[in-house]
Coordinates of C-alpha atoms (C1' of nucleotides) in Angstrom, one line a residue:
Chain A
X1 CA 58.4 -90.4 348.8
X2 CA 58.7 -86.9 349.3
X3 CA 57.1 -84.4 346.7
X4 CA 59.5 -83.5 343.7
X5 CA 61.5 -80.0 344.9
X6 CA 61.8 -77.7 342.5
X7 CA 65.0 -78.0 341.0
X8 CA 63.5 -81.6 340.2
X9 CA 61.0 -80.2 338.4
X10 CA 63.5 -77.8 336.5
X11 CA 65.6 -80.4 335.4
X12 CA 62.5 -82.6 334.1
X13 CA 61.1 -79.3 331.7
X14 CA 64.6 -78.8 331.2
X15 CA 65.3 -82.4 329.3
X16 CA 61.7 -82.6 327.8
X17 CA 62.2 -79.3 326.1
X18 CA 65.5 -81.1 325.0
X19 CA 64.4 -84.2 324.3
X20 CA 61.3 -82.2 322.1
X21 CA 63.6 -80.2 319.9
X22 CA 65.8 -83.8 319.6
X23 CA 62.7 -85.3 318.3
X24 CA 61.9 -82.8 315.8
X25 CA 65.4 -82.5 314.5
X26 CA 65.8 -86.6 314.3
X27 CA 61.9 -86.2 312.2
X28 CA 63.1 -83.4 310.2
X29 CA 66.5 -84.6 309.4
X30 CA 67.5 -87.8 310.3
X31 CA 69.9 -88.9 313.0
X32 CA 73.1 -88.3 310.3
X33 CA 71.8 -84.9 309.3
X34 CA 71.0 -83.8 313.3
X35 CA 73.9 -81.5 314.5
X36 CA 74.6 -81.5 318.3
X37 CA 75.2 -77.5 317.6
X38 CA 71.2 -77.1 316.0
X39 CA 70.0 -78.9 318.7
X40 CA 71.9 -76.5 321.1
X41 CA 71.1 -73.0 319.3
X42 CA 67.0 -74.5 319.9
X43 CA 67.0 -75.1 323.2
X44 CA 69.3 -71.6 323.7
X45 CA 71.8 -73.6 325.2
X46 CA 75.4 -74.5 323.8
X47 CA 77.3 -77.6 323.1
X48 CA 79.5 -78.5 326.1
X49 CA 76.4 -78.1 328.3
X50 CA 74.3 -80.8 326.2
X51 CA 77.5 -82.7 326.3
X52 CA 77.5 -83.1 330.3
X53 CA 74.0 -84.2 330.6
X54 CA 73.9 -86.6 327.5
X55 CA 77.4 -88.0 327.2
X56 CA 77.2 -88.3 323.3
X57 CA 74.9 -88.0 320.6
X58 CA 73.9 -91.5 320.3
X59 CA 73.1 -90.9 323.5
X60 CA 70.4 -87.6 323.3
X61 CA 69.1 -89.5 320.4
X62 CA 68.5 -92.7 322.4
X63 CA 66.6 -90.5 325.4
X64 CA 64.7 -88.6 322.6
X65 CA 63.3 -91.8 321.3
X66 CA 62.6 -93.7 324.8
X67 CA 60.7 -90.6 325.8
X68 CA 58.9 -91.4 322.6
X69 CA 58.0 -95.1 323.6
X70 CA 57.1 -93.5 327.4
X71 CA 54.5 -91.3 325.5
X72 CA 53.4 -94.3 323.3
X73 CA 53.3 -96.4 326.5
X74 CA 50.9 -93.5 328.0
X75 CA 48.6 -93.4 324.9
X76 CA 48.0 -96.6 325.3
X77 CA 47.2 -96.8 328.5
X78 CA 44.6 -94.0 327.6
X79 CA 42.6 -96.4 325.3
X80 CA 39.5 -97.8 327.3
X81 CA 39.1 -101.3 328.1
X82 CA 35.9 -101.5 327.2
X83 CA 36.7 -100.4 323.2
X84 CA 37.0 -103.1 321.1
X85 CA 41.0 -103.9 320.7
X86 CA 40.8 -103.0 316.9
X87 CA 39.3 -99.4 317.9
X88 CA 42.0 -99.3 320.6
X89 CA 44.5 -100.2 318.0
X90 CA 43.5 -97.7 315.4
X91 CA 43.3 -94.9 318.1
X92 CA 47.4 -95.8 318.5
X93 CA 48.1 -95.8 315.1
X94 CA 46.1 -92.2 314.7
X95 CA 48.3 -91.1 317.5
X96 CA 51.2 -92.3 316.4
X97 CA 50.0 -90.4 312.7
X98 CA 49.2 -87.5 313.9
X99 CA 52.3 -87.1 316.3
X100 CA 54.2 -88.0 312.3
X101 CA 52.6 -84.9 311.0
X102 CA 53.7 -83.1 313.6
X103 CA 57.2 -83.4 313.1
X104 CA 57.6 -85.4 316.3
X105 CA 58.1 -89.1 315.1
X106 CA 62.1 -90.1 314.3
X107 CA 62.2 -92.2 311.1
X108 CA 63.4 -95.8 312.2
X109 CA 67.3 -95.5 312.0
X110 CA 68.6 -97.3 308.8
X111 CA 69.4 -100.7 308.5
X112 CA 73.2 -100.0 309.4
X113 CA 74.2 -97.5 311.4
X114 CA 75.9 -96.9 314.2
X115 CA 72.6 -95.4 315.9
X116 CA 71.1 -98.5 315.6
X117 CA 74.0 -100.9 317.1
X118 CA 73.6 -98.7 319.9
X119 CA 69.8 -99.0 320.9
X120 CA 70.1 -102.5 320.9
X121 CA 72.5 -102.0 323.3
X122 CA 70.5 -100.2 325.5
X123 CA 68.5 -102.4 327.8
X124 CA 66.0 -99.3 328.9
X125 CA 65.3 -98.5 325.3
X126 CA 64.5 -102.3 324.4
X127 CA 62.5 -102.6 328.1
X128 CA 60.2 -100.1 326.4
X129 CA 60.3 -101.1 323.2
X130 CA 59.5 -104.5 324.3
X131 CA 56.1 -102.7 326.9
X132 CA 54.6 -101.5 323.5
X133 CA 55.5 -104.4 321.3
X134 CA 54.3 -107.0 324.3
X135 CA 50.4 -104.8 324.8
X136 CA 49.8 -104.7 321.0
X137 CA 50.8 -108.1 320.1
X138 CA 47.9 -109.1 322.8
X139 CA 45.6 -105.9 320.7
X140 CA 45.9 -107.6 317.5
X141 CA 45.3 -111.4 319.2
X142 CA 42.3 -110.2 320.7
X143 CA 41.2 -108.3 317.2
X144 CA 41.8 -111.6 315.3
X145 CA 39.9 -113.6 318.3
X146 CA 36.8 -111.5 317.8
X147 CA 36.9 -111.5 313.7
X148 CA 37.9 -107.8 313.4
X149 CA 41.3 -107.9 312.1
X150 CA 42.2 -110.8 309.3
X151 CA 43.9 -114.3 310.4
X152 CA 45.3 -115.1 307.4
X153 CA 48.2 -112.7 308.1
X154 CA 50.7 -113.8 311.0
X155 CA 49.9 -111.3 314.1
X156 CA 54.0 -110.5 313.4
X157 CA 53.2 -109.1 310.5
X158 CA 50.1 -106.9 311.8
X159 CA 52.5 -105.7 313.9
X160 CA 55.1 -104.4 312.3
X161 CA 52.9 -102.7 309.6
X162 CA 51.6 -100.5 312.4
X163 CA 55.0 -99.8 313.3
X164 CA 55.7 -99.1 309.7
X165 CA 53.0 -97.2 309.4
X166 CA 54.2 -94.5 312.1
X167 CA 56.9 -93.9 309.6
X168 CA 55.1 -94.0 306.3
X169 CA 56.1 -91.3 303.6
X170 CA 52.8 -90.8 302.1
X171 CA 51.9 -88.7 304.7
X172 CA 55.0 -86.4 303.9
X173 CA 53.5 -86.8 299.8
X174 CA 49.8 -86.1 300.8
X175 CA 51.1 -83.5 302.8
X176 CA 52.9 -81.5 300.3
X177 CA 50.6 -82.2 297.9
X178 CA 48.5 -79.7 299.8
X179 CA 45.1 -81.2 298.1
X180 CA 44.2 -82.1 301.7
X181 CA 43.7 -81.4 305.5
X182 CA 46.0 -83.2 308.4
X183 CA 43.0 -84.5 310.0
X184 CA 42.0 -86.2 306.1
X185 CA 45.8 -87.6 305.6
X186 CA 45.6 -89.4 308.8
X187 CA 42.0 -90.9 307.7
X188 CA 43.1 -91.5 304.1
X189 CA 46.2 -93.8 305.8
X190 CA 44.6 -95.7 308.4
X191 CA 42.3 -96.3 305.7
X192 CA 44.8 -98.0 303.5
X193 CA 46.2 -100.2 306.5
X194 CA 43.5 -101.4 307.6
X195 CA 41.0 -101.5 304.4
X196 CA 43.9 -101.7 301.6
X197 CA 43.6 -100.3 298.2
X198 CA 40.8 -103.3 296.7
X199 CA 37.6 -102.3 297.1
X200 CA 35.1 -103.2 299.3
X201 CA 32.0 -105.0 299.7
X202 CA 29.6 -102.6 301.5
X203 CA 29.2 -102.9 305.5
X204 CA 26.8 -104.8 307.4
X205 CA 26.0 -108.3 305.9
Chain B
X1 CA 73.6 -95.3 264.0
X2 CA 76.2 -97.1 263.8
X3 CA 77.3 -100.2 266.8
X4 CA 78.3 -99.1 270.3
X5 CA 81.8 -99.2 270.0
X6 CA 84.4 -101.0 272.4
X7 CA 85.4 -98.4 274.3
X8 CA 81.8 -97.1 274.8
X9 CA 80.3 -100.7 276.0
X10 CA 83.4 -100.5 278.4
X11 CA 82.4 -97.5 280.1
X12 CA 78.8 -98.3 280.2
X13 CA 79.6 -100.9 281.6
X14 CA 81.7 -99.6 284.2
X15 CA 79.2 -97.1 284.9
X16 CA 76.5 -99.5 285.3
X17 CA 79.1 -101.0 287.9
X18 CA 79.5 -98.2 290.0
X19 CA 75.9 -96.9 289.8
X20 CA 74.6 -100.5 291.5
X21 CA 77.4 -100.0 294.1
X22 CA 76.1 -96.6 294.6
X23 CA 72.5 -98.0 294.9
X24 CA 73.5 -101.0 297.1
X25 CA 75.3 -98.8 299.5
X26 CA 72.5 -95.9 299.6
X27 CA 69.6 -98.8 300.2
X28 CA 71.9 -100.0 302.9
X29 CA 73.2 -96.7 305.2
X30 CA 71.4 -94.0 303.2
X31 CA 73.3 -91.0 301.5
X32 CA 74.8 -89.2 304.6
X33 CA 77.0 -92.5 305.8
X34 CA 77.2 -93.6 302.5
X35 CA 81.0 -92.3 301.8
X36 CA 82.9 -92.1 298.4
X37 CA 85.5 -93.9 299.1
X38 CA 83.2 -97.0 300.1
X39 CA 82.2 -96.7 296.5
X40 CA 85.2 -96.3 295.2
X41 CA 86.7 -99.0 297.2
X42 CA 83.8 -101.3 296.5
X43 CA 84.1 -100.8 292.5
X44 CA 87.9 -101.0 292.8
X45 CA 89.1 -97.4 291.8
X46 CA 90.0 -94.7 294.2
X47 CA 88.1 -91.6 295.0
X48 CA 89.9 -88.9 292.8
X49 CA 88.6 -91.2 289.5
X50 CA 85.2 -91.2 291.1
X51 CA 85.2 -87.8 290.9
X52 CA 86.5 -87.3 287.5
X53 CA 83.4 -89.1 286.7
X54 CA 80.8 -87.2 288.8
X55 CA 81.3 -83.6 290.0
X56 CA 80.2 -84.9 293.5
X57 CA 78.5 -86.8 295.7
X58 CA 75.1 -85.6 295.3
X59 CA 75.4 -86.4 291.4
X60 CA 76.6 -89.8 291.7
X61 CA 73.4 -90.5 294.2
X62 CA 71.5 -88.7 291.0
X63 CA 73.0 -90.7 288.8
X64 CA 72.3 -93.9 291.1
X65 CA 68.5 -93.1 291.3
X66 CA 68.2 -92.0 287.5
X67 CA 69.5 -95.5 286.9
X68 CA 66.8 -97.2 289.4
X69 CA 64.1 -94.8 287.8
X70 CA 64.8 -96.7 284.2
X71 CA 64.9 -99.9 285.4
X72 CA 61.8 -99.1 286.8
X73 CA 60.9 -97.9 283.3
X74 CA 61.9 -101.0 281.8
X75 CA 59.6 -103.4 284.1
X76 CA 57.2 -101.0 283.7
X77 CA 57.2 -101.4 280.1
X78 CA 57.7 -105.4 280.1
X79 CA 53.8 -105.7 281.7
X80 CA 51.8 -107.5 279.1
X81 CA 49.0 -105.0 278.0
X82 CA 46.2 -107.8 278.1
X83 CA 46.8 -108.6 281.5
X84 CA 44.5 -106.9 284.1
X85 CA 45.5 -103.0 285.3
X86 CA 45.9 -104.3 288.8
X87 CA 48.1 -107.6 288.1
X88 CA 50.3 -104.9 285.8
X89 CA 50.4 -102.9 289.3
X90 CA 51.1 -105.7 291.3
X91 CA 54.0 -106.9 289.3
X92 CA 55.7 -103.6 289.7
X93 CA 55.2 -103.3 293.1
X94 CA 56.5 -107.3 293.5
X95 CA 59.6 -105.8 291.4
X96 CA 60.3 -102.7 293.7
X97 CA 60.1 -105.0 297.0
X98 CA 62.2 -108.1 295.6
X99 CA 64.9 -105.2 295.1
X100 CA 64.2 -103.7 298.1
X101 CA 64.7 -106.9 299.7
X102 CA 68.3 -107.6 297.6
X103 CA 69.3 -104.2 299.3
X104 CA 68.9 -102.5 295.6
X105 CA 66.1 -100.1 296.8
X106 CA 67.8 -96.7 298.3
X107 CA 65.2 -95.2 300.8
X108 CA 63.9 -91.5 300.0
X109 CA 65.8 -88.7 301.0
X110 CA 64.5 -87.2 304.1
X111 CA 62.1 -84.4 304.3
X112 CA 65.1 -81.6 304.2
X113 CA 67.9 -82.6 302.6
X114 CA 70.4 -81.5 300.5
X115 CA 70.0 -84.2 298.2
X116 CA 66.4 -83.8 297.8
X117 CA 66.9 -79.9 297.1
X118 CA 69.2 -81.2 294.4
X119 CA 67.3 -83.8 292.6
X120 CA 64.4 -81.3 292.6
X121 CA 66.2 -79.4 290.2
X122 CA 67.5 -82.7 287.9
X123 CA 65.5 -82.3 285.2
X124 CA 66.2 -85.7 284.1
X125 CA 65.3 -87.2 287.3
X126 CA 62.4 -84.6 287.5
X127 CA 61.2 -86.3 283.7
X128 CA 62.0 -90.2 284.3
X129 CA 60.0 -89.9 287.9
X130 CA 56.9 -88.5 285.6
X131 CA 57.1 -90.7 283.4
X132 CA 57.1 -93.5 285.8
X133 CA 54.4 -92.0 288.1
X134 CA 52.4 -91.0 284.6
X135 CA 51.9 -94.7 283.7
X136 CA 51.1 -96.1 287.0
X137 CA 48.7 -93.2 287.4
X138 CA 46.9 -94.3 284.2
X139 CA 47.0 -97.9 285.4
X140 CA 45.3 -97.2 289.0
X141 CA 42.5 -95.5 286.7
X142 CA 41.9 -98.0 284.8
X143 CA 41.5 -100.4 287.9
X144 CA 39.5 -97.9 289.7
X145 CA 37.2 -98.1 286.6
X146 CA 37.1 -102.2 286.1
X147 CA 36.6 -101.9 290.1
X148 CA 39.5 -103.7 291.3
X149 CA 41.0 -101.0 293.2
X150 CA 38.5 -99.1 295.4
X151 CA 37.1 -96.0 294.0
X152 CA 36.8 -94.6 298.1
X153 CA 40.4 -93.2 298.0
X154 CA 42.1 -90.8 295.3
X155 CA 44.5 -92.1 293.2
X156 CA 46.8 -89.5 294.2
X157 CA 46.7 -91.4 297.9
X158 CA 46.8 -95.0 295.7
X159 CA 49.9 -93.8 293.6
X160 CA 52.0 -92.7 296.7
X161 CA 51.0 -95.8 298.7
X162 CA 52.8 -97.8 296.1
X163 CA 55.8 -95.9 296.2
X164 CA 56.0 -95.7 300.2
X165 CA 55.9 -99.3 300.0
X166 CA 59.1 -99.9 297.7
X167 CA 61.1 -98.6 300.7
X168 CA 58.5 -100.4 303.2
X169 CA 60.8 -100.9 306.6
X170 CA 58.4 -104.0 306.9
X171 CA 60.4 -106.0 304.8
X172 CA 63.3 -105.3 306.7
X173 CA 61.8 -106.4 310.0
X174 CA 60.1 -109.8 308.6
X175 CA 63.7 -110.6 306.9
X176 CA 65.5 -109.7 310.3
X177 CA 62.9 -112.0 312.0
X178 CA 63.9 -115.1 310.2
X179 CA 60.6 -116.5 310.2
X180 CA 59.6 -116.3 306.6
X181 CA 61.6 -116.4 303.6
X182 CA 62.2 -113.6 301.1
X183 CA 59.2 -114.7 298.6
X184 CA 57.1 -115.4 301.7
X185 CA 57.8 -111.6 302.5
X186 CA 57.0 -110.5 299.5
X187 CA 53.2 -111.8 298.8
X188 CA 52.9 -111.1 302.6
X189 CA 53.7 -107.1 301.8
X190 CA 51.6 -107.5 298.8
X191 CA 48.8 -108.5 300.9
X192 CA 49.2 -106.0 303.4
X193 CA 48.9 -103.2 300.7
X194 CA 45.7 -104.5 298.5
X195 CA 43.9 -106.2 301.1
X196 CA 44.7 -104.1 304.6
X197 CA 44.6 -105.6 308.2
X198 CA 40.5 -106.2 308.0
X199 CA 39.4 -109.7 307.1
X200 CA 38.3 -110.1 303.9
X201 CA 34.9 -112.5 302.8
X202 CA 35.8 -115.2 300.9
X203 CA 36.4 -114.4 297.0
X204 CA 33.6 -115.2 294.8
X205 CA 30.6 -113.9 294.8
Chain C
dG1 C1' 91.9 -91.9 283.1
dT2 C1' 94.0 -93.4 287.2
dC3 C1' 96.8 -92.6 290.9
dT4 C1' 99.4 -90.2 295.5
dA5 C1' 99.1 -86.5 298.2
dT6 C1' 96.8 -82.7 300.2
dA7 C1' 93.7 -78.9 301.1
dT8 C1' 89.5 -77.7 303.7
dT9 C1' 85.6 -77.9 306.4
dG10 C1' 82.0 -79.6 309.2
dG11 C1' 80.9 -81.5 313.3
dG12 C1' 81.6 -84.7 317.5
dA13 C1' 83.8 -84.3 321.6
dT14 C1' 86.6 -82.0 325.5
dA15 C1' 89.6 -78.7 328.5
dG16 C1' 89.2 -75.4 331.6
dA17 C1' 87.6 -70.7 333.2
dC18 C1' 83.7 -68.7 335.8
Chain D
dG1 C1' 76.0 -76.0 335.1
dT2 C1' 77.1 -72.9 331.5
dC3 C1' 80.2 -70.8 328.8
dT4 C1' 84.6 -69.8 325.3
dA5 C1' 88.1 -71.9 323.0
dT6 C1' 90.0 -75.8 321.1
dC7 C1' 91.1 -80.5 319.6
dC8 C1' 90.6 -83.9 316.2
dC9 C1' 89.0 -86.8 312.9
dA10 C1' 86.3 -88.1 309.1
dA11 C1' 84.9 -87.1 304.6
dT12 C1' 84.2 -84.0 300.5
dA13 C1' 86.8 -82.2 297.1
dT14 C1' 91.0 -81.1 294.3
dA15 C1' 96.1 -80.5 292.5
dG16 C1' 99.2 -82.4 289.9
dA17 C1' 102.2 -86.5 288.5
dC18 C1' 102.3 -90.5 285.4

DNA sequence: GTCTATATTGGGATAGAC
DNA sequence: GTCTATCCCAATATAGAC
């Protein structure tokens, strides 16, 4: 293992500053919408030469979104042990939130498409997928072990609420809106998730 | 005033025809893969007629979510007033997701899109969504105020909640997983948006 | 008011020069 | 490894006959 040479390290800024402006355009747009050609034009690059490094647009979509899953895989190796799994958990999801209002999390492709027949194809995509899923699922067990997060709901479904929640359109609404701050939209939605919209009995006991 | 004639319950008729196919095929692939010959196809006329109909393709999806915004109206409107704000709330919201679930709930346009730039200058959409988000807004004050929604979060954040969860992608995933059935998805989405992840104390007092 | 046939364009993909 | 130029098809939209 020798040290990465240079033109290594090239080609990696190279595709993350592709794989970025990917990202943005699948957030902004959606994969239908995303042209090969905008993609090009923002990396100052043209068409053919995205063509010989990504053989087809499935395929720079399918790299933009398992660079995704690497950088959710690396947040949540962040989270320390020693939190509580439903603080480790919310620190995801606020992640995962605040990388939304950033313009840097793809909607989930639609129930059809072709985009989607493809990533289940693609064993390295579903590897990851499976690394996140796998480390949360055992989150949420340990949060419903220690009383923090509900047992009445199946841990399936706890699961694929946060995943629904990296997607959610209120914070595009509360956005626009323009009544408040980033930093308040992503408390005002991990507030709903996890407390819902009945109210409260006050803390403690 | 007199009777509908033939020929005018015909074409409502047909319209109401086309405009489900519309919807069915928009909640399935979204507008960019939906195509207009699908529709046309699917309602058994070819595209030119289609098109004789609707200028174009954005005004057939108008015409598609127009239609879903009324029968949105009309369940609105069939909520018995004696019955608790938050019950009236919760039998819309069971309305939107048992459509979403029958593929009858198209997912909102993406941030940028041409169809949203085009329905934000459809007045008639522009009035039927007010009048639906109007009612429901009144609704969430009134619960605010008998305390069974929580007074910690704005309405504004309560209102858009419900609507981001008509085109929840949760449903989708717990119907794909084949573990529950489509009323079991349901009260479980339900849940999920009143009551949040948290346990909750037993009911009662 | 529905059809067949066609115009037109946007965009995915590729050939081949440098 | 990047470019210019091009292919090609799918899909929106329309012309015009019946």
């Amino acid at each position: 293992m020798t040290a990465p040479s240079l033109k290594e390290q090239q080609q990696r800024l190279r595709d993350d500053v592709i794989l970025a402006a990917v990202n943005e355009l699948l957030a902004r747009k959606g994969y239908d919408a995303m042209t090969v050609d905008e993609v090009a034009t923002q990396v100052g690059l043209t068409k053919p030469s995205l063509y010989k490094h990504y053989g087809s647009k499935e395929a720079l979509a399918a790299a933009a979104l398992i660079r995704l899953l690497d950088q959710t895989l690396a947040t949540i190796a962040a989270q320390s042990p020693t939190q509580p799994p439903i603080d480790r958990l919310r620190s995801v999801l606020r992640w995962a939130l605040e990388q939304h209002l950033r313009s840097a999390m793809p909607l989930l492709p639609a129930t059809r498409s072709a985009l989607r027949e493809s990533l289940l194809k693609n064993s390295v995509y579903l590897e990851r997928l499976q690394a996140v899923s796998g480390t949360l699922s055992n989150w949420i067990a340990e949060a419903q072990a220690d009383g923090s997060l509900s047992t009445a709901l199946p841990s399936e479904v706890m699961l694929y609420t946060l995943y629904a929640r990296t997607c959610d359109p209120v914070l595009e609404f509360l956005q626009a809106g323009g009544n408040f701050s980033d930093a308040e939209v992503v408390d005002l939605v991990l507030i709903t998730c996890f407390d819902g919209l009945r109210p409260r009995p006050a803390v403690g006991r």
